[in-house]
Coordinates of N, CA, C and O in Angstrom, one line a residue:
M1 N -178.1 -180.4 -59.4 CA -179.2 -180.1 -58.4 C -179.7 -178.7 -58.7 O -178.9 -177.8 -58.8
E2 N -181.0 -178.6 -58.7 CA -181.6 -177.3 -58.9 C -182.0 -176.7 -57.6 O -182.6 -177.3 -56.7
I3 N -181.7 -175.4 -57.4 CA -182.0 -174.7 -56.1 C -183.1 -173.8 -56.5 O -183.0 -173.0 -57.4
V4 N -184.2 -173.8 -55.7 CA -185.3 -173.0 -56.0 C -185.5 -172.0 -54.8 O -185.5 -172.5 -53.7
Q5 N -185.6 -170.7 -55.1 CA -185.8 -169.8 -54.1 C -187.2 -169.3 -54.1 O -187.8 -169.1 -55.2
Q6 N -187.8 -169.1 -53.0 CA -189.2 -168.6 -52.9 C -189.2 -167.3 -52.2 O -188.5 -167.1 -51.3
S7 N -190.0 -166.4 -52.7 CA -190.2 -165.1 -52.1 C -191.1 -165.4 -50.8 O -191.8 -166.4 -50.7
S8 N -191.0 -164.4 -49.9 CA -191.8 -164.5 -48.7 C -193.3 -164.6 -49.0 O -194.1 -165.3 -48.4
S9 N -193.8 -163.9 -50.1 CA -195.2 -163.9 -50.5 C -195.6 -165.3 -51.0 O -196.7 -165.8 -50.7
A10 N -194.7 -165.9 -51.7 CA -194.9 -167.3 -52.2 C -195.0 -168.3 -51.0 O -195.9 -169.2 -51.0
M11 N -194.2 -168.1 -50.0 CA -194.2 -169.0 -48.9 C -195.5 -168.8 -48.1 O -196.1 -169.7 -47.6
V12 N -196.0 -167.5 -48.0 CA -197.3 -167.3 -47.3 C -198.4 -167.9 -48.1 O -199.3 -168.6 -47.5
R13 N -198.4 -167.9 -49.4 CA -199.4 -168.5 -50.2 C -199.4 -170.0 -50.0 O -200.4 -170.7 -49.9
Q14 N -198.1 -170.6 -49.9 CA -198.0 -172.0 -49.7 C -198.5 -172.4 -48.4 O -199.3 -173.4 -48.2
E15 N -198.2 -171.6 -47.3 CA -198.7 -171.9 -46.0 C -200.2 -171.8 -45.9 O -200.9 -172.6 -45.3
G16 N -200.7 -170.8 -46.6 CA -202.2 -170.7 -46.7 C -202.9 -171.9 -47.3 O -203.9 -172.4 -46.9
S17 N -202.2 -172.4 -48.4 CA -202.8 -173.6 -49.0 C -202.7 -174.8 -48.1 O -203.6 -175.7 -48.1
N18 N -201.7 -174.9 -47.3 CA -201.6 -176.0 -46.4 C -202.7 -175.9 -45.3 O -203.3 -176.9 -44.9
L19 N -203.0 -174.7 -44.9 CA -204.1 -174.5 -43.9 C -205.4 -174.9 -44.5 O -206.2 -175.5 -43.9
A20 N -205.5 -174.6 -45.8 CA -206.8 -174.9 -46.5 C -206.9 -176.5 -46.6 O -208.0 -177.0 -46.4
L21 N -205.8 -177.1 -46.8 CA -205.8 -178.6 -46.9 C -206.2 -179.2 -45.5 O -207.0 -180.1 -45.4
Q22 N -205.6 -178.6 -44.4 CA -205.9 -179.1 -43.1 C -207.4 -178.8 -42.8 O -208.0 -179.6 -42.1
A23 N -208.0 -177.8 -43.3 CA -209.4 -177.5 -42.9 C -210.3 -178.5 -43.6 O -211.4 -178.7 -43.1
H24 N -209.9 -179.2 -44.6 CA -210.8 -180.1 -45.3 C -210.6 -181.5 -44.8 O -211.0 -182.5 -45.4
G25 N -209.8 -181.7 -43.7 CA -209.7 -183.0 -43.1 C -208.2 -183.5 -43.3 O -207.4 -182.8 -43.8
P26 N -208.0 -184.7 -42.8 CA -206.6 -185.2 -42.9 C -206.1 -185.4 -44.3 O -206.9 -185.7 -45.2
A27 N -204.8 -185.1 -44.5 CA -204.2 -185.3 -45.8 C -204.0 -186.7 -46.1 O -203.9 -187.5 -45.2
K28 N -203.8 -187.0 -47.4 CA -203.4 -188.4 -47.7 C -202.0 -188.6 -47.0 O -201.3 -187.7 -46.7
G29 N -201.7 -189.9 -46.8 CA -200.4 -190.2 -46.2 C -200.4 -191.7 -45.8 O -201.3 -192.5 -46.1
E30 N -199.3 -192.0 -45.1 CA -199.1 -193.4 -44.7 C -199.5 -193.5 -43.2 O -199.1 -192.6 -42.4
Y31 N -200.2 -194.5 -42.9 CA -200.7 -194.7 -41.5 C -200.3 -196.1 -41.1 O -200.5 -197.1 -41.8
L32 N -199.8 -196.2 -39.8 CA -199.6 -197.5 -39.2 C -200.9 -197.9 -38.6 O -201.6 -197.1 -37.9
T33 N -201.4 -199.1 -38.9 CA -202.7 -199.5 -38.4 C -202.5 -200.5 -37.3 O -201.5 -201.3 -37.3
F34 N -203.4 -200.5 -36.3 CA -203.3 -201.3 -35.2 C -204.7 -201.6 -34.6 O -205.6 -200.9 -35.0
R35 N -204.8 -202.6 -33.8 CA -206.1 -203.0 -33.2 C -206.1 -202.7 -31.8 O -205.2 -202.9 -31.0
L36 N -207.3 -202.2 -31.4 CA -207.7 -202.1 -30.0 C -209.0 -202.8 -29.9 O -210.0 -202.2 -30.4
G37 N -209.1 -203.9 -29.2 CA -210.3 -204.7 -29.2 C -210.7 -205.1 -30.6 O -209.9 -205.6 -31.4
Q38 N -212.0 -204.8 -31.0 CA -212.5 -205.2 -32.3 C -212.2 -204.1 -33.4 O -212.5 -204.2 -34.5
E39 N -211.7 -202.9 -32.9 CA -211.6 -201.8 -33.8 C -210.2 -201.6 -34.3 O -209.2 -202.0 -33.7
E40 N -210.1 -201.1 -35.5 CA -208.8 -200.8 -36.1 C -208.5 -199.3 -36.2 O -209.4 -198.6 -36.7
Y41 N -207.4 -198.9 -35.8 CA -207.0 -197.5 -35.8 C -205.8 -197.3 -36.7 O -205.1 -198.2 -37.0
G42 N -205.6 -196.0 -37.1 CA -204.5 -195.6 -37.9 C -203.8 -194.4 -37.3 O -204.5 -193.5 -36.9
I43 N -202.5 -194.3 -37.3 CA -201.8 -193.1 -36.8 C -200.7 -192.8 -37.9 O -200.2 -193.7 -38.6
D44 N -200.3 -191.6 -38.0 CA -199.3 -191.1 -38.9 C -198.0 -191.9 -38.7 O -197.5 -191.9 -37.6
I45 N -197.6 -192.5 -39.7 CA -196.4 -193.4 -39.6 C -195.1 -192.5 -39.2 O -194.2 -193.0 -38.6
L46 N -195.1 -191.2 -39.5 CA -194.0 -190.4 -39.2 C -193.8 -190.1 -37.7 O -192.8 -189.7 -37.3
K47 N -194.9 -190.4 -36.9 CA -194.8 -190.3 -35.5 C -194.2 -191.6 -34.8 O -193.9 -191.6 -33.6
V48 N -194.1 -192.7 -35.6 CA -193.6 -194.0 -35.0 C -192.1 -194.1 -35.1 O -191.5 -193.9 -36.2
Q49 N -191.5 -194.4 -34.0 CA -190.1 -194.6 -33.9 C -189.8 -196.0 -34.1 O -188.8 -196.4 -34.8
E50 N -190.5 -196.9 -33.4 CA -190.3 -198.4 -33.5 C -191.4 -199.1 -32.9 O -192.3 -198.5 -32.3
I51 N -191.5 -200.4 -33.2 CA -192.5 -201.3 -32.6 C -191.7 -202.4 -31.8 O -190.8 -203.0 -32.3
R52 N -192.2 -202.6 -30.6 CA -191.5 -203.5 -29.7 C -192.5 -204.5 -29.1 O -193.7 -204.2 -28.9
S53 N -192.0 -205.7 -28.7 CA -192.9 -206.6 -28.0 C -193.1 -206.0 -26.6 O -192.3 -205.3 -26.1
Y54 N -194.3 -206.4 -26.1 CA -194.7 -205.9 -24.7 C -193.8 -206.5 -23.7 O -193.7 -207.8 -23.6
E55 N -193.3 -205.7 -22.8 CA -192.7 -206.2 -21.6 C -193.2 -205.4 -20.4 O -193.4 -204.2 -20.5
P56 N -193.5 -206.1 -19.3 CA -194.1 -205.3 -18.2 C -193.2 -204.2 -17.7 O -192.0 -204.4 -17.5
P57 N -193.8 -203.0 -17.7 CA -193.0 -201.8 -17.3 C -192.9 -201.7 -15.8 O -193.6 -202.4 -15.0
T58 N -192.0 -200.8 -15.3 CA -191.9 -200.5 -13.9 C -193.0 -199.6 -13.5 O -193.1 -198.5 -14.1
R59 N -193.8 -200.0 -12.6 CA -195.0 -199.2 -12.2 C -194.6 -197.9 -11.5 O -193.6 -197.9 -10.7
I60 N -195.3 -196.9 -11.7 CA -195.1 -195.6 -11.1 C -196.3 -195.4 -10.1 O -197.5 -195.5 -10.4
A61 N -195.9 -195.1 -8.8 CA -196.9 -194.9 -7.8 C -197.9 -193.8 -8.1 O -197.5 -192.7 -8.6
N62 N -199.2 -194.0 -7.8 CA -200.2 -193.0 -8.0 C -200.5 -192.5 -9.4 O -201.1 -191.5 -9.7
A63 N -200.0 -193.3 -10.4 CA -200.2 -193.0 -11.8 C -201.6 -193.5 -12.2 O -202.1 -194.4 -11.6
P64 N -202.3 -192.8 -13.1 CA -203.6 -193.3 -13.6 C -203.5 -194.7 -14.1 O -202.4 -195.1 -14.6
D65 N -204.6 -195.5 -14.2 CA -204.5 -196.9 -14.6 C -204.0 -197.0 -16.0 O -203.3 -198.0 -16.3
F66 N -204.2 -196.0 -16.9 CA -203.8 -196.2 -18.3 C -202.3 -195.9 -18.5 O -201.7 -196.3 -19.5
I67 N -201.6 -195.4 -17.5 CA -200.2 -195.2 -17.5 C -199.6 -196.4 -16.8 O -199.7 -196.5 -15.6
K68 N -199.1 -197.4 -17.6 CA -198.7 -198.7 -17.0 C -197.4 -198.6 -16.3 O -197.1 -199.4 -15.4
G69 N -196.5 -197.6 -16.6 CA -195.3 -197.4 -15.9 C -194.2 -196.9 -16.9 O -194.6 -196.2 -17.9
V70 N -193.0 -197.3 -16.6 CA -191.9 -196.8 -17.5 C -191.0 -198.0 -17.9 O -190.9 -199.0 -17.1
V71 N -190.3 -197.9 -19.0 CA -189.3 -198.8 -19.4 C -188.0 -198.1 -19.8 O -188.1 -196.9 -20.1
N72 N -186.9 -198.7 -19.7 CA -185.6 -198.2 -20.1 C -185.3 -198.6 -21.6 O -185.1 -199.8 -21.8
L73 N -185.4 -197.7 -22.5 CA -185.2 -198.0 -23.9 C -183.8 -197.4 -24.3 O -183.7 -196.2 -24.6
R74 N -182.8 -198.2 -24.3 CA -181.4 -197.8 -24.6 C -181.0 -196.5 -23.9 O -180.6 -195.5 -24.5
G75 N -181.3 -196.4 -22.6 CA -180.9 -195.3 -21.8 C -181.9 -194.2 -21.7 O -181.7 -193.2 -21.0
V76 N -183.0 -194.3 -22.4 CA -184.1 -193.3 -22.3 C -185.2 -193.9 -21.5 O -185.7 -195.0 -21.8
I77 N -185.7 -193.2 -20.5 CA -186.8 -193.7 -19.7 C -188.1 -193.3 -20.4 O -188.4 -192.1 -20.7
V78 N -188.9 -194.3 -20.8 CA -190.1 -194.1 -21.7 C -191.3 -194.4 -20.9 O -191.5 -195.6 -20.4
P79 N -192.3 -193.5 -20.8 CA -193.6 -193.8 -20.1 C -194.4 -194.6 -21.1 O -194.4 -194.4 -22.3
I80 N -195.1 -195.6 -20.5 CA -195.9 -196.5 -21.3 C -197.4 -196.3 -21.0 O -197.8 -196.4 -19.9
V81 N -198.2 -196.0 -22.1 CA -199.6 -195.7 -22.0 C -200.3 -196.9 -22.6 O -200.0 -197.3 -23.8
D82 N -201.3 -197.5 -21.9 CA -202.1 -198.5 -22.5 C -203.3 -197.9 -23.2 O -204.2 -197.4 -22.5
L83 N -203.3 -197.8 -24.5 CA -204.3 -197.1 -25.2 C -205.7 -197.8 -25.1 O -206.7 -197.2 -25.1
R84 N -205.6 -199.1 -24.8 CA -206.9 -199.8 -24.6 C -207.6 -199.3 -23.3 O -208.8 -199.1 -23.4
L85 N -206.9 -199.0 -22.3 CA -207.5 -198.5 -21.1 C -207.8 -197.0 -21.2 O -208.9 -196.6 -20.8
K86 N -206.9 -196.3 -21.9 CA -207.2 -194.8 -22.1 C -208.5 -194.6 -22.9 O -209.2 -193.7 -22.6
L87 N -208.7 -195.4 -23.9 CA -209.8 -195.2 -24.8 C -211.0 -196.1 -24.4 O -212.0 -196.1 -25.2
G88 N -211.0 -196.7 -23.3 CA -212.2 -197.4 -22.7 C -212.5 -198.7 -23.4 O -213.7 -199.0 -23.4
C89 N -211.6 -199.4 -23.8 CA -211.9 -200.8 -24.4 C -212.4 -201.7 -23.2 O -212.0 -201.5 -22.1
A90 N -213.2 -202.7 -23.6 CA -213.8 -203.5 -22.6 C -212.8 -204.2 -21.7 O -212.9 -204.3 -20.5
N91 N -211.7 -204.8 -22.3 CA -210.7 -205.4 -21.5 C -209.3 -205.2 -22.1 O -209.2 -204.9 -23.3
A92 N -208.3 -205.4 -21.3 CA -206.9 -205.2 -21.8 C -206.2 -206.5 -21.4 O -205.7 -206.6 -20.3
E93 N -206.1 -207.4 -22.4 CA -205.5 -208.7 -22.2 C -204.1 -208.7 -22.8 O -203.9 -208.2 -24.0
Y94 N -203.1 -209.1 -22.1 CA -201.7 -209.1 -22.6 C -201.4 -210.5 -23.0 O -201.5 -211.4 -22.3
N95 N -201.0 -210.6 -24.3 CA -200.7 -211.9 -24.9 C -199.5 -211.7 -25.9 O -198.9 -210.6 -25.9
S96 N -199.2 -212.7 -26.7 CA -198.1 -212.7 -27.6 C -198.2 -211.7 -28.7 O -197.2 -211.3 -29.3
F97 N -199.4 -211.2 -29.0 CA -199.7 -210.2 -30.0 C -199.6 -208.8 -29.5 O -199.4 -207.9 -30.3
T98 N -199.6 -208.6 -28.2 CA -199.6 -207.3 -27.6 C -198.2 -206.6 -27.9 O -197.2 -207.3 -27.7
V99 N -198.3 -205.4 -28.4 CA -197.0 -204.7 -28.7 C -197.1 -203.3 -28.1 O -198.1 -202.8 -27.8
V100 N -195.9 -202.7 -28.1 CA -195.7 -201.3 -27.7 C -195.3 -200.5 -29.0 O -194.2 -200.9 -29.6
I101 N -196.0 -199.5 -29.4 CA -195.6 -198.6 -30.5 C -194.9 -197.5 -29.8 O -195.4 -196.8 -29.0
V102 N -193.6 -197.4 -30.1 CA -192.8 -196.3 -29.5 C -192.9 -195.1 -30.4 O -192.7 -195.2 -31.6
L103 N -193.4 -194.0 -29.9 CA -193.7 -192.8 -30.6 C -192.8 -191.7 -30.3 O -192.3 -191.6 -29.1
N104 N -192.6 -190.8 -31.2 CA -191.9 -189.5 -30.9 C -192.9 -188.4 -31.1 O -193.3 -188.1 -32.2
V105 N -193.3 -187.9 -29.9 CA -194.4 -186.9 -29.8 C -193.8 -185.6 -29.2 O -193.4 -185.6 -28.1
K106 N -193.8 -184.6 -30.0 CA -193.3 -183.3 -29.5 C -191.9 -183.4 -28.9 O -191.6 -183.0 -27.8
N107 N -191.0 -184.2 -29.6 CA -189.6 -184.4 -29.1 C -189.5 -185.2 -27.8 O -188.6 -185.0 -27.1
R108 N -190.6 -186.0 -27.5 CA -190.6 -186.8 -26.3 C -190.9 -188.2 -26.8 O -191.8 -188.4 -27.6
V109 N -190.2 -189.2 -26.2 CA -190.5 -190.6 -26.5 C -191.5 -191.2 -25.6 O -191.4 -191.0 -24.4
V110 N -192.6 -191.8 -26.2 CA -193.7 -192.3 -25.4 C -194.1 -193.7 -26.0 O -194.0 -193.8 -27.2
G111 N -194.4 -194.6 -25.2 CA -194.8 -195.9 -25.7 C -196.3 -196.1 -25.5 O -196.9 -195.7 -24.6
A112 N -197.0 -196.7 -26.6 CA -198.4 -196.9 -26.6 C -198.7 -198.4 -26.7 O -198.2 -199.0 -27.7
V113 N -199.3 -199.0 -25.7 CA -199.7 -200.5 -25.8 C -200.9 -200.6 -26.6 O -201.9 -200.0 -26.4
V114 N -200.9 -201.6 -27.6 CA -202.0 -201.9 -28.4 C -202.1 -203.4 -28.5 O -201.2 -204.2 -28.2
D115 N -203.3 -203.9 -28.9 CA -203.5 -205.3 -29.1 C -202.6 -206.0 -30.1 O -202.0 -207.0 -29.9
S116 N -202.5 -205.4 -31.3 CA -201.6 -205.9 -32.3 C -201.4 -204.8 -33.4 O -202.2 -203.9 -33.5
V117 N -200.4 -204.9 -34.1 CA -200.1 -204.0 -35.3 C -200.5 -204.8 -36.5 O -200.1 -205.9 -36.7
S118 N -201.2 -204.1 -37.4 CA -201.6 -204.7 -38.7 C -200.7 -204.5 -39.8 O -200.0 -205.4 -40.2
D119 N -200.6 -203.3 -40.3 CA -199.7 -203.0 -41.4 C -199.6 -201.5 -41.6 O -200.1 -200.7 -40.8
V120 N -198.9 -201.1 -42.6 CA -198.8 -199.7 -43.0 C -199.5 -199.5 -44.3 O -199.3 -200.2 -45.3
L121 N -200.5 -198.6 -44.3 CA -201.3 -198.3 -45.4 C -201.1 -196.9 -45.9 O -201.0 -196.0 -45.1
E122 N -201.1 -196.7 -47.2 CA -201.2 -195.4 -47.8 C -202.6 -195.1 -48.2 O -203.2 -195.9 -48.9
L123 N -203.1 -194.0 -47.7 CA -204.5 -193.6 -47.9 C -204.5 -192.4 -48.8 O -203.9 -191.4 -48.4
A124 N -205.3 -192.4 -49.8 CA -205.5 -191.2 -50.7 C -206.5 -190.4 -50.0 O -207.3 -190.8 -49.2
R125 N -206.5 -189.1 -50.3 CA -207.5 -188.1 -49.7 C -208.9 -188.6 -49.9 O -209.7 -188.5 -48.9
D126 N -209.3 -189.2 -51.0 CA -210.7 -189.6 -51.2 C -211.1 -190.9 -50.5 O -212.2 -191.2 -50.4
A127 N -210.1 -191.5 -49.8 CA -210.4 -192.7 -49.0 C -210.6 -192.3 -47.5 O -210.9 -193.2 -46.7
I128 N -210.5 -191.0 -47.2 CA -210.6 -190.5 -45.9 C -211.8 -189.7 -45.7 O -212.0 -188.7 -46.5
R129 N -212.7 -190.0 -44.8 CA -213.9 -189.3 -44.6 C -213.8 -188.5 -43.3 O -213.0 -188.9 -42.4
P130 N -214.5 -187.4 -43.1 CA -214.4 -186.6 -41.9 C -214.9 -187.5 -40.7 O -215.7 -188.4 -40.8
A131 N -214.4 -187.2 -39.5 CA -214.8 -187.9 -38.3 C -216.3 -187.5 -38.0 O -216.7 -186.4 -38.3
P132 N -217.1 -188.5 -37.5 CA -218.5 -188.2 -37.3 C -218.6 -187.1 -36.2 O -217.8 -187.1 -35.2
E133 N -219.6 -186.3 -36.3 CA -219.9 -185.3 -35.2 C -220.9 -185.9 -34.2 O -222.0 -186.3 -34.6
L134 N -220.4 -186.1 -33.0 CA -221.2 -186.7 -31.9 C -221.3 -185.6 -30.8 O -220.5 -184.7 -30.7
N135 N -222.3 -185.8 -30.0 CA -222.5 -185.0 -28.8 C -221.2 -184.9 -28.0 O -220.8 -186.0 -27.4
A136 N -220.6 -183.8 -27.9 CA -219.3 -183.6 -27.2 C -219.3 -184.0 -25.7 O -218.3 -184.5 -25.2
S137 N -220.5 -183.9 -25.1 CA -220.6 -184.3 -23.7 C -220.6 -185.8 -23.5 O -220.3 -186.3 -22.4
A138 N -221.1 -186.5 -24.5 CA -221.2 -187.9 -24.4 C -219.9 -188.7 -24.9 O -219.5 -189.7 -24.3
V139 N -219.3 -188.2 -25.9 CA -218.1 -188.9 -26.5 C -217.1 -187.9 -26.9 O -217.4 -186.9 -27.5
D140 N -215.8 -188.1 -26.5 CA -214.7 -187.2 -26.8 C -214.1 -187.7 -28.2 O -213.5 -188.7 -28.2
T141 N -214.4 -187.0 -29.2 CA -213.9 -187.3 -30.6 C -212.8 -186.4 -31.0 O -212.5 -186.4 -32.2
S142 N -212.3 -185.6 -30.1 CA -211.3 -184.6 -30.5 C -210.0 -185.1 -31.0 O -209.3 -184.4 -31.7
F143 N -209.7 -186.4 -30.8 CA -208.5 -187.0 -31.3 C -208.7 -187.9 -32.5 O -207.8 -188.5 -33.0
I144 N -209.9 -187.9 -33.0 CA -210.2 -188.6 -34.2 C -210.2 -187.6 -35.4 O -210.9 -186.7 -35.4
T145 N -209.3 -187.9 -36.3 CA -209.1 -186.9 -37.4 C -209.9 -187.3 -38.6 O -210.2 -186.5 -39.5
G146 N -210.4 -188.6 -38.7 CA -211.2 -189.0 -39.8 C -211.4 -190.5 -39.8 O -210.9 -191.2 -38.9
I147 N -212.1 -191.0 -40.8 CA -212.3 -192.5 -40.9 C -211.8 -192.9 -42.3 O -212.2 -192.3 -43.3
G148 N -210.9 -193.8 -42.3 CA -210.3 -194.3 -43.6 C -211.0 -195.5 -44.0 O -211.3 -196.4 -43.2
A149 N -211.3 -195.6 -45.3 CA -212.0 -196.7 -45.9 C -211.1 -197.4 -46.8 O -210.6 -196.9 -47.8
V150 N -210.8 -198.7 -46.5 CA -209.9 -199.5 -47.4 C -210.6 -200.8 -47.6 O -210.7 -201.7 -46.8
G151 N -211.3 -200.9 -48.8 CA -212.1 -202.1 -49.1 C -213.2 -202.1 -48.1 O -214.0 -201.2 -47.9
E152 N -213.3 -203.2 -47.4 CA -214.3 -203.4 -46.3 C -213.9 -202.9 -45.0 O -214.6 -202.9 -44.0
R153 N -212.6 -202.6 -44.9 CA -212.0 -202.2 -43.6 C -212.4 -200.7 -43.3 O -212.3 -199.9 -44.2
M154 N -212.6 -200.4 -42.1 CA -212.8 -199.0 -41.6 C -211.7 -198.7 -40.6 O -211.6 -199.5 -39.6
L155 N -210.9 -197.7 -40.8 CA -209.9 -197.3 -39.9 C -210.3 -196.0 -39.2 O -210.7 -195.1 -39.9
I156 N -210.1 -196.0 -37.9 CA -210.3 -194.8 -37.1 C -209.0 -194.1 -37.1 O -208.0 -194.6 -36.5
L157 N -208.9 -192.9 -37.8 CA -207.6 -192.2 -37.9 C -207.5 -191.3 -36.7 O -208.4 -190.5 -36.4
M158 N -206.3 -191.4 -35.9 CA -206.2 -190.6 -34.7 C -205.0 -189.6 -34.8 O -204.0 -189.9 -35.5
D159 N -205.2 -188.5 -34.1 CA -204.2 -187.5 -33.9 C -203.4 -188.0 -32.7 O -203.7 -187.6 -31.5
I160 N -202.5 -188.9 -32.9 CA -201.8 -189.5 -31.7 C -201.0 -188.5 -30.9 O -200.8 -188.5 -29.7
E161 N -200.4 -187.5 -31.7 CA -199.7 -186.4 -31.0 C -200.6 -185.6 -30.1 O -200.2 -185.3 -29.0
G162 N -201.8 -185.3 -30.6 CA -202.7 -184.5 -29.8 C -203.2 -185.3 -28.5 O -203.3 -184.8 -27.4
L163 N -203.4 -186.6 -28.7 CA -203.9 -187.5 -27.6 C -202.8 -187.6 -26.6 O -203.0 -187.4 -25.4
M164 N -201.6 -187.9 -27.0 CA -200.5 -188.1 -26.0 C -200.0 -186.8 -25.3 O -199.5 -186.8 -24.2
S165 N -200.3 -185.6 -26.0 CA -199.9 -184.4 -25.3 C -201.0 -183.7 -24.7 O -200.9 -182.6 -24.2
S166 N -202.2 -184.3 -24.6 CA -203.3 -183.7 -23.9 C -203.1 -183.6 -22.4 O -202.3 -184.4 -21.8
S167 N -203.7 -182.6 -21.8 CA -203.4 -182.3 -20.4 C -203.8 -183.5 -19.5 O -203.2 -183.7 -18.4
D168 N -204.9 -184.3 -19.8 CA -205.3 -185.4 -18.9 C -204.3 -186.5 -18.9 O -204.3 -187.3 -18.0
M169 N -203.4 -186.6 -19.9 CA -202.4 -187.6 -19.9 C -201.3 -187.3 -19.0 O -200.7 -188.1 -18.4
G170 N -200.9 -186.0 -18.8 CA -199.9 -185.6 -17.9 C -198.5 -185.9 -18.4 O -197.6 -186.0 -17.5
L171 N -198.3 -186.2 -19.7 CA -197.0 -186.6 -20.2 C -196.2 -185.5 -20.7 O -194.9 -185.6 -20.8
M172 N -196.8 -184.4 -21.1 CA -196.1 -183.3 -21.7 C -196.3 -182.0 -20.9 O -197.4 -181.9 -20.3
D173 N -195.3 -181.1 -20.9 CA -195.5 -179.9 -20.2 C -196.4 -179.0 -21.0 O -196.5 -179.1 -22.2
A174 N -197.2 -178.2 -20.3 CA -198.1 -177.3 -21.0 C -197.3 -176.2 -21.8 O -196.3 -175.8 -21.3
L175 N -197.7 -175.9 -23.0 CA -196.9 -175.0 -23.8 C -197.5 -173.6 -23.6 O -198.6 -173.3 -23.3

């Protein structure tokens, strides 16, 4: 095994190059793809802990409509967010394809209800385009990191950690 030591200046250069990569849009990587209505989305596979079939959660009084409640996942109480409702899909129908993607977001376990899970795709940097710039007052695109093109498929790539930890979700403490 070879051990490589880096000087602090080399580490700073490496961190600087990482920031440069982030400035040019999302990096290549593996994305879990899922459907919400007619649209297909992708999230960083490293944020996914597991995928479970949907089971009705225990409702929490006075919670927003998109927070469906909580479930007990092997002794951990997990809040369940219906992404269809949160992102304004026309309807949220629960059927045999409906699943919960269990996420690990900022060391907190959160469940996200989606219509169905498609697959895991590896996207190269040249397959990812920047998110469209839209009027911020009309459409909130702050959680869209890019658009992935795979053949004829268009994937809306999301910053699921940013979405789940946003203040309007109320799931994470403010840092």
